[in-house]
Coordinates of C-alpha atoms and ligand atoms in Angstrom, one line a residue:
Chain A
M1 CA 31.2 -32.7 -6.9
A2 CA 30.8 -30.8 -3.5
E3 CA 28.0 -31.5 -1.2
A4 CA 25.0 -29.1 -1.2
S5 CA 25.4 -28.4 2.4
E6 CA 28.8 -26.8 1.9
Y7 CA 27.2 -23.9 0.2
L8 CA 25.1 -21.0 1.5
V9 CA 22.8 -21.4 -1.6
Y10 CA 22.8 -24.2 -3.9
T11 CA 20.2 -24.9 -6.7
K12 CA 19.8 -28.1 -8.5
N13 CA 18.3 -28.2 -12.0
L14 CA 16.0 -25.3 -11.7
V15 CA 13.6 -24.9 -14.5
K16 CA 11.1 -22.0 -14.8
R17 CA 8.7 -21.5 -17.6
F18 CA 6.4 -18.5 -18.4
G19 CA 3.9 -20.0 -20.8
D20 CA 5.9 -21.0 -23.8
V21 CA 9.1 -19.1 -22.6
V22 CA 11.5 -21.3 -20.8
A23 CA 13.3 -18.6 -18.6
L24 CA 15.5 -21.1 -16.8
K25 CA 16.6 -24.4 -18.3
G26 CA 18.1 -26.3 -15.5
I27 CA 20.2 -24.0 -13.3
N28 CA 22.8 -25.3 -10.8
F29 CA 23.8 -22.0 -9.2
K30 CA 26.0 -21.8 -6.1
V31 CA 26.9 -19.2 -3.6
N32 CA 29.6 -19.8 -1.0
Y33 CA 29.7 -18.4 2.5
N34 CA 31.2 -15.1 2.5
E35 CA 31.5 -14.8 -1.3
V36 CA 30.4 -12.1 -3.8
V37 CA 29.1 -13.6 -6.9
G38 CA 28.8 -11.6 -10.1
L39 CA 25.9 -12.8 -12.1
V40 CA 26.2 -11.6 -15.7
G41 CA 24.4 -12.2 -18.9
D42 CA 22.5 -10.5 -21.6
N43 CA 18.9 -9.1 -21.5
G44 CA 16.4 -11.8 -20.9
A45 CA 19.1 -14.4 -19.8
G46 CA 17.0 -15.2 -16.8
K47 CA 19.0 -13.3 -14.0
S48 CA 16.0 -11.7 -12.5
T49 CA 14.0 -14.9 -12.7
L50 CA 16.7 -16.8 -10.8
A51 CA 16.9 -14.0 -8.2
K52 CA 13.2 -14.1 -7.7
I53 CA 13.1 -17.8 -7.1
L54 CA 15.8 -17.4 -4.4
A55 CA 13.7 -14.7 -2.8
G56 CA 10.6 -16.8 -2.9
I57 CA 8.6 -14.7 -5.3
Y58 CA 8.5 -17.2 -8.2
V59 CA 7.9 -20.9 -7.8
P60 CA 10.2 -23.0 -9.8
D61 CA 8.6 -25.6 -12.1
E62 CA 11.3 -28.1 -11.5
G63 CA 14.4 -28.5 -9.4
E64 CA 15.5 -28.0 -5.8
I65 CA 16.8 -25.3 -3.7
Y66 CA 19.3 -25.9 -0.9
I67 CA 19.7 -23.1 1.6
K68 CA 22.5 -23.8 4.3
G69 CA 22.0 -27.4 3.4
Q70 CA 18.3 -27.3 4.0
R71 CA 16.3 -28.6 1.0
F72 CA 13.2 -26.8 -0.6
R73 CA 11.0 -27.3 -3.5
R74 CA 9.9 -23.7 -3.3
L75 CA 10.2 -20.7 -1.0
T76 CA 7.8 -18.0 0.0
P77 CA 9.0 -14.3 0.4
Q78 CA 8.6 -14.8 4.3
K79 CA 10.5 -18.1 4.2
A80 CA 13.4 -16.6 2.2
R81 CA 13.7 -13.8 4.6
E82 CA 13.7 -16.1 7.6
L83 CA 16.5 -18.0 5.9
G84 CA 18.4 -14.7 5.5
I85 CA 17.9 -13.9 1.9
E86 CA 17.2 -10.4 0.9
L87 CA 16.6 -9.3 -2.8
V88 CA 16.9 -5.7 -3.9
H89 CA 14.6 -5.8 -7.0
Q90 CA 15.3 -4.4 -10.4
E91 CA 11.9 -2.9 -10.2
R92 CA 11.1 -0.1 -7.9
T93 CA 9.5 -1.7 -4.8
L94 CA 8.7 1.5 -3.0
A95 CA 5.4 3.1 -1.9
E96 CA 6.2 6.5 -3.4
D97 CA 3.7 8.5 -1.4
H98 CA 5.0 7.2 1.9
P99 CA 7.9 8.3 4.1
I100 CA 11.3 6.5 3.9
W101 CA 10.9 4.9 7.3
R102 CA 7.7 3.3 6.3
N103 CA 9.3 2.0 3.1
I104 CA 12.2 0.5 5.0
F105 CA 10.0 -1.5 7.2
M106 CA 7.3 -2.2 4.5
G107 CA 6.1 -5.7 5.0
R108 CA 8.1 -6.2 8.2
E109 CA 6.8 -3.5 10.5
I110 CA 7.9 -3.5 14.1
T111 CA 4.8 -3.8 16.1
G112 CA 3.8 -3.8 19.7
P113 CA 0.8 -5.5 21.4
L114 CA -2.2 -6.1 19.1
G115 CA -0.2 -5.2 16.0
F116 CA 0.1 -1.5 16.5
L117 CA 3.1 0.0 14.9
R118 CA 6.2 1.1 16.9
I119 CA 6.6 4.3 14.8
R120 CA 9.3 6.0 16.9
E121 CA 11.4 2.9 17.0
M122 CA 11.2 2.5 13.2
R123 CA 11.9 6.0 12.5
M124 CA 15.0 6.0 14.7
A125 CA 16.3 2.8 13.2
S126 CA 15.8 4.3 9.8
E127 CA 17.7 7.5 10.5
K128 CA 20.6 5.4 11.8
L129 CA 20.6 3.2 8.7
L130 CA 20.5 6.2 6.4
N131 CA 23.4 7.6 8.2
E132 CA 25.4 4.4 7.9
I133 CA 24.9 4.1 4.2
G134 CA 25.9 7.8 3.8
L135 CA 22.4 9.3 3.1
R136 CA 23.0 11.9 5.7
A137 CA 20.9 15.0 5.7
I138 CA 17.6 13.2 4.7
S139 CA 14.9 13.0 7.2
A140 CA 13.4 9.5 7.4
D141 CA 10.0 11.3 7.2
T142 CA 10.6 12.4 3.6
P143 CA 8.1 10.8 1.2
V144 CA 10.1 8.7 -1.3
K145 CA 8.6 10.4 -4.3
F146 CA 10.8 13.5 -3.5
L147 CA 14.0 11.4 -3.8
S148 CA 16.2 11.1 -6.9
G149 CA 16.7 7.8 -8.6
G150 CA 20.0 7.1 -6.7
Y151 CA 18.5 7.9 -3.4
K152 CA 15.6 5.6 -4.0
Q153 CA 18.0 2.8 -4.8
G154 CA 19.6 3.6 -1.6
V155 CA 16.5 3.2 0.4
Q156 CA 15.9 -0.2 -1.2
I157 CA 19.4 -1.3 -0.2
V158 CA 19.0 0.1 3.3
R159 CA 15.9 -2.0 3.5
A160 CA 17.9 -5.1 2.6
V161 CA 20.8 -4.5 4.9
Q162 CA 18.9 -3.7 8.1
F163 CA 17.9 -7.3 8.8
E164 CA 21.5 -8.6 8.8
A165 CA 20.8 -11.0 5.9
D166 CA 23.2 -13.8 5.1
L167 CA 22.8 -13.2 1.4
V168 CA 21.9 -10.0 -0.3
I169 CA 20.9 -10.2 -3.9
L170 CA 21.3 -7.0 -5.8
D171 CA 19.4 -6.9 -9.1
E172 CA 21.0 -4.3 -11.3
P173 CA 21.6 -1.9 -8.4
T174 CA 23.8 0.5 -10.3
I175 CA 21.5 1.3 -13.2
Q176 CA 20.5 4.9 -13.5
L177 CA 23.0 5.9 -10.8
S178 CA 25.5 8.7 -10.9
I179 CA 29.2 7.8 -10.5
S180 CA 29.4 8.8 -6.9
E181 CA 26.3 6.8 -6.1
V182 CA 27.7 3.7 -8.0
H183 CA 30.7 4.1 -5.7
R184 CA 28.6 4.0 -2.6
V185 CA 26.8 0.8 -3.8
L186 CA 30.2 -0.8 -4.5
N187 CA 31.4 0.1 -1.0
Y188 CA 28.4 -1.3 0.5
V189 CA 29.1 -4.6 -1.2
R190 CA 32.6 -4.6 0.1
E191 CA 31.2 -3.9 3.6
L192 CA 29.0 -6.9 3.4
K193 CA 31.9 -9.0 2.4
K194 CA 33.9 -7.7 5.3
R195 CA 31.0 -8.6 7.7
G196 CA 31.2 -12.1 6.5
R197 CA 28.1 -12.1 4.4
S198 CA 27.5 -13.1 0.9
C199 CA 26.2 -11.2 -2.1
V200 CA 24.9 -11.8 -5.6
F201 CA 25.5 -8.9 -7.8
I202 CA 23.5 -9.0 -11.0
T203 CA 24.4 -6.5 -13.7
H204 CA 25.2 -5.8 -17.4
N205 CA 28.1 -3.7 -16.4
I206 CA 31.2 -5.7 -15.8
Y207 CA 33.1 -2.5 -14.8
H208 CA 30.8 -2.2 -11.8
V209 CA 30.9 -5.9 -10.8
Y210 CA 34.5 -6.8 -11.6
P211 CA 36.2 -4.9 -8.7
V212 CA 33.9 -6.4 -6.0
A213 CA 33.2 -9.9 -7.2
D214 CA 35.1 -13.1 -6.2
R215 CA 33.6 -15.3 -8.8
F216 CA 31.5 -14.8 -11.9
T217 CA 28.6 -16.9 -13.2
I218 CA 27.6 -16.3 -16.8
L219 CA 24.1 -16.9 -17.7
D220 CA 22.9 -17.2 -21.3
R221 CA 19.3 -17.8 -22.4
G222 CA 18.4 -19.8 -19.3
R223 CA 21.6 -21.7 -19.0
I224 CA 24.8 -21.2 -17.0
V225 CA 27.4 -21.4 -19.6
A226 CA 30.5 -20.8 -17.4
E227 CA 31.8 -19.8 -14.0
F228 CA 35.2 -18.2 -13.4
R229 CA 37.3 -17.2 -10.5
K230 CA 38.2 -13.6 -10.6
A231 CA 41.8 -14.5 -9.8
D232 CA 41.9 -16.4 -13.2
L233 CA 40.9 -13.7 -15.5
S234 CA 41.2 -10.0 -16.2
I235 CA 38.5 -7.6 -16.9
E236 CA 39.4 -7.7 -20.6
D237 CA 39.1 -11.5 -20.6
L238 CA 35.6 -11.2 -19.0
S239 CA 34.6 -8.6 -21.7
H240 CA 35.7 -11.0 -24.5
I241 CA 33.9 -13.9 -23.0
L242 CA 30.6 -12.0 -22.7
V243 CA 30.8 -10.7 -26.2
S244 CA 31.5 -14.3 -27.5
V245 CA 28.6 -15.7 -25.4
A246 CA 26.2 -13.0 -26.7
R247 CA 27.2 -13.8 -30.3
T248 CA 27.6 -17.6 -30.3
G249 CA 26.2 -18.8 -27.0
R250 CA 29.6 -20.3 -26.1
I251 CA 32.8 -19.1 -24.4
P252 CA 36.0 -19.0 -26.5
E253 CA 37.9 -22.2 -26.5
K254 CA 41.1 -20.9 -24.7
Y255 CA 39.0 -20.0 -21.6
E256 CA 37.6 -23.6 -21.2
K257 CA 40.4 -24.7 -19.0
I258 CA 39.7 -22.0 -16.4
N259 CA 35.9 -22.6 -16.6
L260 CA 35.0 -23.9 -13.1
L261 CA 32.2 -26.0 -14.7
Y262 CA 34.8 -28.2 -16.4
T263 CA 37.6 -28.2 -14.0
E264 CA 35.5 -29.2 -11.1
Chain B
M1 CA 25.3 32.5 5.4
K2 CA 22.4 31.4 7.6
R3 CA 19.8 33.9 8.5
R4 CA 18.4 33.5 12.0
N5 CA 14.8 33.9 12.5
P6 CA 13.7 36.7 14.7
R7 CA 12.7 35.8 18.2
G8 CA 9.1 35.2 18.9
S9 CA 8.2 33.7 15.6
S10 CA 8.3 30.2 16.7
L11 CA 4.6 29.9 16.9
V12 CA 4.3 31.2 13.4
N13 CA 7.0 28.7 12.2
L14 CA 5.1 25.9 14.0
I15 CA 2.0 26.8 12.2
I16 CA 3.8 27.1 8.8
G17 CA 5.4 23.8 9.6
I18 CA 2.2 22.0 10.3
W19 CA 0.6 23.7 7.3
S20 CA 3.2 22.5 4.9
K21 CA 3.1 19.0 6.3
Y22 CA -0.6 18.7 6.2
S23 CA -1.3 21.2 3.5
L24 CA -4.0 18.9 2.0
Q25 CA -5.9 18.5 5.2
S26 CA -5.5 22.1 6.1
T27 CA -7.0 23.1 2.7
I28 CA -9.9 20.9 3.2
L29 CA -10.6 22.3 6.6
L30 CA -10.2 25.8 5.2
I31 CA -12.8 25.1 2.5
F32 CA -15.0 23.9 5.3
C33 CA -14.7 27.1 7.3
A34 CA -15.3 29.1 4.2
V35 CA -18.5 27.3 3.4
W36 CA -19.6 27.8 7.0
L37 CA -18.7 31.6 7.0
V38 CA -20.5 32.1 3.7
F39 CA -23.8 30.6 5.0
Y40 CA -23.4 32.3 8.3
A41 CA -23.1 35.5 6.6
I42 CA -26.1 34.9 4.3
S43 CA -28.4 33.4 7.1
P44 CA -27.1 34.3 10.5
A45 CA -30.4 33.5 12.0
S46 CA -30.5 29.9 11.2
F47 CA -26.7 29.3 11.6
A48 CA -26.7 30.8 15.1
R49 CA -29.3 28.4 16.3
P50 CA -28.2 25.0 17.8
F51 CA -31.2 23.4 16.2
T52 CA -29.5 23.7 12.8
Y53 CA -26.5 21.8 14.0
I54 CA -28.6 19.1 15.6
A55 CA -30.6 18.8 12.3
I56 CA -27.3 18.5 10.4
M57 CA -25.9 15.9 12.9
S58 CA -29.0 13.7 12.7
V59 CA -28.6 13.1 9.1
A60 CA -24.8 13.7 8.3
P61 CA -23.7 10.3 9.8
F62 CA -25.7 8.5 7.2
T63 CA -23.5 9.9 4.5
I64 CA -20.3 10.1 6.5
I65 CA -20.3 6.6 8.1
P66 CA -20.2 4.6 4.8
A67 CA -17.8 7.3 3.4
L68 CA -15.2 6.6 6.3
S69 CA -14.9 2.8 5.4
L70 CA -15.2 3.6 1.7
T71 CA -12.0 5.7 2.2
Y72 CA -10.1 2.4 3.0
V73 CA -11.5 0.9 -0.2
I74 CA -10.5 3.8 -2.3
I75 CA -7.0 4.0 -0.7
T76 CA -6.4 0.4 -1.9
G77 CA -7.2 1.7 -5.4
E78 CA -10.4 -0.1 -5.6
I79 CA -14.0 1.1 -5.5
D80 CA -17.3 -0.2 -4.0
L81 CA -20.5 0.8 -5.6
S82 CA -22.6 -1.9 -3.9
F83 CA -22.6 -0.2 -0.5
P84 CA -26.1 1.5 -0.9
S85 CA -27.7 -1.9 -1.4
V86 CA -25.7 -3.4 1.4
M87 CA -27.1 -0.6 3.6
A88 CA -30.6 -1.7 2.6
F89 CA -29.8 -5.5 3.0
G90 CA -28.4 -4.9 6.5
A91 CA -31.4 -2.8 7.5
W92 CA -33.7 -5.4 6.2
V93 CA -32.1 -8.1 8.2
L94 CA -32.5 -5.9 11.3
T95 CA -36.2 -5.3 10.5
V96 CA -37.2 -8.8 9.9
T97 CA -35.2 -10.0 13.0
W98 CA -36.9 -7.5 15.2
H99 CA -40.4 -8.4 13.8
A100 CA -39.6 -12.0 14.6
F101 CA -37.8 -11.8 17.9
G102 CA -38.3 -8.3 19.2
P103 CA -36.0 -5.4 19.4
T104 CA -33.0 -7.0 21.0
I105 CA -29.3 -6.7 20.2
L106 CA -29.7 -9.8 18.0
G107 CA -31.0 -7.5 15.2
P108 CA -27.8 -5.3 14.9
I109 CA -25.6 -8.3 15.2
L110 CA -27.2 -10.2 12.4
A111 CA -27.3 -7.0 10.3
L112 CA -23.6 -6.6 10.8
L113 CA -23.0 -10.2 9.9
A114 CA -25.1 -9.6 6.8
G115 CA -22.8 -6.7 5.9
L116 CA -19.7 -8.8 6.5
L117 CA -21.0 -11.4 4.2
A118 CA -21.8 -9.0 1.5
G119 CA -18.3 -7.6 1.9
L120 CA -16.8 -11.0 1.7
I121 CA -18.6 -11.8 -1.5
N122 CA -17.3 -8.5 -3.0
G123 CA -13.8 -9.4 -1.8
L124 CA -13.8 -12.9 -3.2
L125 CA -15.2 -11.7 -6.6
I126 CA -12.3 -9.2 -6.8
T127 CA -9.4 -11.2 -5.5
K128 CA -10.3 -14.8 -6.5
C129 CA -12.2 -14.3 -9.7
R130 CA -10.1 -11.2 -10.6
I131 CA -13.1 -9.1 -11.6
P132 CA -12.3 -5.4 -11.5
S133 CA -14.1 -3.9 -8.4
F134 CA -15.9 -1.4 -10.5
I135 CA -17.7 -4.2 -12.4
A136 CA -18.0 -6.7 -9.6
T137 CA -19.7 -4.2 -7.2
I138 CA -22.1 -3.1 -10.0
G139 CA -23.2 -6.7 -10.0
T140 CA -23.6 -6.9 -6.2
L141 CA -25.3 -3.5 -6.2
F142 CA -28.1 -4.9 -8.3
F143 CA -28.2 -8.2 -6.6
W144 CA -28.7 -7.0 -3.0
R145 CA -31.2 -4.4 -4.1
G146 CA -33.1 -7.0 -6.1
F147 CA -32.9 -9.3 -3.0
V148 CA -34.4 -6.8 -0.8
L149 CA -37.1 -5.8 -3.3
I150 CA -38.2 -9.4 -3.8
A151 CA -38.0 -10.1 0.0
T152 CA -40.3 -7.1 0.8
E153 CA -42.4 -7.3 -2.5
G154 CA -41.5 -3.6 -2.7
F155 CA -43.3 -2.6 0.5
S156 CA -42.1 -0.6 3.4
I157 CA -42.0 -2.2 6.9
P158 CA -42.8 -0.1 9.9
L159 CA -40.4 0.1 12.8
G160 CA -41.9 2.9 14.9
M161 CA -43.5 0.6 17.4
F162 CA -40.0 -0.3 18.7
R163 CA -39.1 3.3 19.5
G164 CA -38.2 3.8 23.1
T165 CA -36.7 0.3 23.6
P166 CA -33.1 0.3 24.8
V167 CA -31.4 -0.9 21.7
Y168 CA -33.3 1.5 19.5
E169 CA -32.4 4.5 21.8
A170 CA -28.7 3.5 22.0
L171 CA -28.6 3.5 18.2
V172 CA -30.5 6.7 17.3
G173 CA -31.9 8.2 20.5
R174 CA -31.2 11.6 21.8
I175 CA -28.7 12.1 24.5
S176 CA -29.5 15.3 26.1
G177 CA -30.7 16.5 22.7
V178 CA -27.8 15.2 20.8
P179 CA -28.5 12.4 18.2
A180 CA -26.8 9.1 19.2
Q181 CA -25.8 8.5 15.6
L182 CA -23.4 11.4 16.0
F183 CA -21.5 9.5 18.7
W184 CA -21.4 6.4 16.6
M185 CA -20.0 8.3 13.6
V186 CA -17.2 9.8 15.8
L187 CA -16.5 6.4 17.3
I188 CA -16.2 4.7 13.9
A189 CA -14.1 7.6 12.6
V190 CA -11.7 7.4 15.6
V191 CA -11.3 3.6 15.3
L192 CA -10.8 3.7 11.5
W193 CA -8.3 6.5 11.9
L194 CA -6.5 4.5 14.5
F195 CA -6.1 1.5 12.5
L196 CA -5.2 3.3 9.3
N197 CA -2.5 5.4 10.9
L198 CA -1.1 3.5 13.7
H199 CA -1.6 -0.2 12.8
K200 CA 0.2 -2.6 10.7
F201 CA -3.1 -3.4 8.8
G202 CA -3.5 0.3 7.9
A203 CA 0.0 0.5 6.6
H204 CA -0.7 -2.6 4.4
V205 CA -3.9 -0.9 3.1
Y206 CA -1.8 2.1 1.9
Y207 CA 0.8 -0.1 0.2
T208 CA -1.8 -2.2 -1.5
G209 CA -3.0 1.0 -3.2
D210 CA 0.4 2.7 -3.6
N211 CA 2.4 -0.2 -5.2
R212 CA 0.6 -3.4 -5.2
L213 CA 3.3 -5.4 -6.9
A214 CA 5.9 -4.1 -4.5
A215 CA 3.8 -4.9 -1.5
Q216 CA 3.4 -8.6 -2.9
M217 CA 7.1 -8.8 -3.5
L218 CA 7.8 -7.8 0.1
G219 CA 5.5 -10.5 1.3
I220 CA 2.3 -8.6 2.0
D221 CA -0.8 -10.7 1.1
T222 CA -2.6 -8.0 -0.8
D223 CA -5.6 -10.2 -1.7
K224 CA -6.2 -10.8 2.1
V225 CA -5.9 -7.2 2.7
L226 CA -8.4 -6.2 0.0
T227 CA -10.9 -9.0 1.2
I228 CA -10.8 -7.6 4.8
V229 CA -11.2 -4.0 3.6
F230 CA -14.3 -4.9 1.6
M231 CA -15.6 -6.9 4.7
I232 CA -15.2 -3.9 6.9
H233 CA -16.8 -1.6 4.5
G234 CA -19.8 -4.1 4.1
M235 CA -20.2 -4.2 7.7
I236 CA -20.0 -0.6 8.4
S237 CA -22.4 0.1 5.4
A238 CA -24.9 -2.3 7.0
F239 CA -24.5 -0.4 10.3
A240 CA -25.2 2.9 8.6
G241 CA -28.2 1.2 7.0
I242 CA -29.8 0.3 10.3
L243 CA -29.1 3.9 11.7
V244 CA -31.1 5.2 8.6
T245 CA -34.0 2.9 8.9
L246 CA -34.3 3.4 12.7
E247 CA -34.0 7.2 12.5
M248 CA -36.8 7.1 9.9
G249 CA -38.8 4.7 11.9
S250 CA -39.4 2.3 9.0
F251 CA -37.6 0.2 6.4
W252 CA -38.3 0.9 2.8
P253 CA -36.7 -1.1 -0.1
A254 CA -35.0 1.9 -1.8
L255 CA -33.1 2.7 1.3
G256 CA -29.5 3.9 0.8
E257 CA -29.7 4.8 -2.9
I258 CA -29.2 8.6 -2.2
Y259 CA -25.9 8.0 -0.4
M260 CA -24.0 6.4 -3.3
L261 CA -22.8 9.6 -4.9
E262 CA -22.7 11.6 -1.7
S263 CA -20.5 9.3 0.1
I264 CA -18.1 8.9 -2.8
A265 CA -18.1 12.7 -3.1
A266 CA -17.2 13.0 0.6
V267 CA -14.2 10.8 0.1
I268 CA -13.1 12.7 -3.0
V269 CA -13.7 16.2 -1.5
G270 CA -11.7 14.9 1.5
G271 CA -8.6 14.6 -0.6
T272 CA -8.4 10.8 -1.3
P273 CA -7.4 10.3 -4.9
I274 CA -9.5 7.8 -6.8
T275 CA -6.3 6.1 -7.8
G276 CA -5.5 5.1 -4.2
G277 CA -2.3 5.1 -2.3
T278 CA -3.0 8.0 -0.1
G279 CA -5.9 9.5 1.7
T280 CA -7.1 10.3 5.2
I281 CA -10.1 9.6 7.5
F282 CA -9.9 13.2 8.7
G283 CA -10.3 14.4 5.1
T284 CA -13.3 12.3 4.5
F285 CA -14.9 13.4 7.7
I286 CA -14.5 17.0 6.8
G287 CA -15.5 16.3 3.2
G288 CA -18.7 14.9 4.3
L289 CA -19.3 17.8 6.7
I290 CA -18.8 20.3 3.8
L291 CA -21.5 18.5 1.7
K292 CA -23.9 18.3 4.6
W293 CA -23.3 22.0 5.5
I294 CA -24.0 23.0 2.0
E295 CA -27.2 21.1 1.9
T296 CA -28.5 22.6 5.1
G297 CA -27.2 25.9 4.3
I298 CA -29.0 26.1 1.0
L299 CA -32.3 25.1 2.5
A300 CA -31.8 27.5 5.4
V301 CA -31.1 30.4 2.9
G302 CA -34.5 29.7 1.5
V303 CA -33.7 29.1 -2.2
T304 CA -35.0 26.0 -3.9
G305 CA -33.2 22.6 -3.1
F306 CA -32.3 22.4 -6.8
W307 CA -29.3 24.5 -6.0
I308 CA -27.8 21.8 -3.8
K309 CA -26.6 19.7 -6.7
L310 CA -25.1 22.8 -8.5
V311 CA -23.2 23.9 -5.5
Y312 CA -22.1 20.3 -4.7
G313 CA -20.7 20.2 -8.3
L314 CA -18.9 23.5 -7.8
V315 CA -17.4 22.5 -4.5
I316 CA -16.2 19.1 -5.7
I317 CA -14.5 20.9 -8.7
V318 CA -12.9 23.5 -6.5
A319 CA -11.7 20.8 -4.1
L320 CA -10.2 18.7 -6.8
V321 CA -8.5 21.6 -8.5
A322 CA -7.0 22.7 -5.2
Q323 CA -5.7 19.1 -4.5
V324 CA -4.1 18.9 -7.9
M325 CA -2.4 22.2 -7.4
I326 CA -1.1 21.4 -3.9
R327 CA 0.4 18.0 -5.1
R328 CA 2.1 19.8 -8.0
R329 CA 3.6 22.5 -5.9
E330 CA 4.7 19.9 -3.3
L331 CA 6.6 17.9 -5.9
R332 CA 8.2 21.2 -7.3
R333 CA 9.3 22.4 -4.0
H334 CA 10.7 19.1 -2.6
R335 CA 12.4 17.4 -5.4
I336 CA 15.8 18.4 -4.0
F337 CA 17.4 15.1 -2.9
G338 CA 20.1 13.7 -5.2
A339 CA 19.2 15.0 -8.7
Ligands
LIG401 N1 6.5 -12.5 -15.2 C1 6.9 -13.0 -16.4 N2 6.0 -13.4 -17.2 C2 6.4 -13.9 -18.5 N3 7.7 -13.9 -18.9 C3 8.6 -13.5 -18.2 C4 8.3 -13.1 -16.8 N4 9.5 -12.7 -16.2 C5 10.4 -13.0 -17.1 N5 9.9 -13.5 -18.2 C6 10.7 -13.8 -19.4 O1 11.8 -14.7 -19.0 C7 12.9 -14.4 -19.6 C8 14.0 -14.1 -18.6 O2 13.7 -12.8 -18.0 P1 14.5 -12.1 -16.8 O3 13.8 -11.0 -16.4 O4 14.8 -13.2 -15.8 O5 15.9 -11.8 -17.6 P2 17.1 -10.9 -17.1 O6 18.3 -11.7 -17.3 O7 16.8 -10.4 -15.7 O8 17.0 -9.7 -18.1 P3 17.3 -8.1 -18.0 O9 18.8 -8.0 -18.1 O10 16.6 -7.5 -19.0 O11 16.8 -7.7 -16.6 C9 12.7 -13.3 -20.6 O12 12.4 -13.9 -21.9 C10 11.4 -12.7 -20.1 O13 10.5 -12.2 -21.1
LIG402 MG1 16.5 -8.6 -14.9

């Protein structure tokens, strides 16, 4: 088995309980440098819980987290960001009554002496970022409540990219989006990969994640049941596997030999 | 095809631009002007005299100062009902300090610390014990009032003998006829405005009210924000309390009670929704002035003071309806991006 320090992110035996519910039952999750991981699984599998532990929002009950070889029992949102991990939440994490530029810098305002805001700087940086991601024609002064669902998602993604994170975790980023907006998100993931960064793409929709992912991790009821290289299987294979996992909790026999958990 | 605006209309465009960006504040200002004009028309004699304005300005700060910091509290989505008692507590601390050590700066300093303490207790009850602010501050409302009543055995304490001393005059003296509390009110408004709009802390105050969960997920310590907001409000309420007691020249244990609903009304008329997330210091300032103008106006017109409450009620309702209409129209007009 490979050393934890070879991975950008490596978790060892993560357990997370919510009262009686065990959301994660010993997760060994890995992300390589410059890799796009598709994290798939049914509702309630624990995908968001894992993402939130990596972003420092939840504290795991057991287990360890290695980021670039550095070992942690738990992270805080600040620590995770310092380490270069950005999470785009499944939930809306926007202050709807406030302009786009304030939302982009929410919690990480650029400040001058005594903590006063550098408003012009943040506004200009926001305009530039909106342009880059293809949200031209929107002023950064627009309150977020006036945006459509897709544009709101765009603002959340812009917020994650601006800080040049090493790992961007996208939790259901394509839900509620129109076809062209989905396209934009997928291009953004490709752009990350091109720039040498990593991405965890969480979704139900394998048609969205298949084209951009390098590897798939399948989560079921708090356990990782399988990992596959994209090169080893077609989208139809992936679809079969997920149906089987949802029904029986196991992957079909014939795919076991390409399951990375066993060939490793 | 694009239509070009005729030349010379840039000023009009500017005004329209400012109006649509600040439609809420503009409306509040308009209501204020309307109230003023109505009273001016009914009773030009009294509203043409500077004395009337000085009379308003000597009492308006007592309502408006606590309302300014209460705006922070309401923006975070919380409420503080205890501040009238904190006003009394702060004023009592000043009174006993002065009677013990003379009218020095020590009195106001200890009073402000008392206010901070009261705010800290509110903050801890809300953030640590997770008691809803509405309930927690009803508790402290009774507690501090009871404390002051027990400490004074219900009696008033005179302060008039300290009039003319420097600290007294700096707080509520007259500066070429203008009451000093007016300057304190403006100073507090400017400082609170500055921090709310241009400082990181103010931004966090807004996010705590707008989407608390999101703020927490993005690493903002909303409990700390709330505690600090309640402490600021406690301190400023105590300051308002000492202004009231010095202006009147005596401390009395029921001090502050009348400001409860007036200050809350000033915030609400000023356009801060009780659900939090938005709101402005400017709005509260004008909202407070509207209420005070009405009070003075009704007395000047010469009808009985009973009318004040009725007109307050009407103005509050009109202001709220106007705000709801503005927000709805905004949403209709602007929902254009994406779809
Ligand atoms: N804050 C919480 N409190 C209590 N239970 C929780 C909490 N968050 C998640 N759970 C539970 O943990 C389990 C895993 O939830 P999680 O949100 O991680 O699933 P998911 O894979 O992201 O699902 P979905 O596809 O619906 O987003 C579920 O049973 C859920 O009810
Ligand atoms: Mg989820």
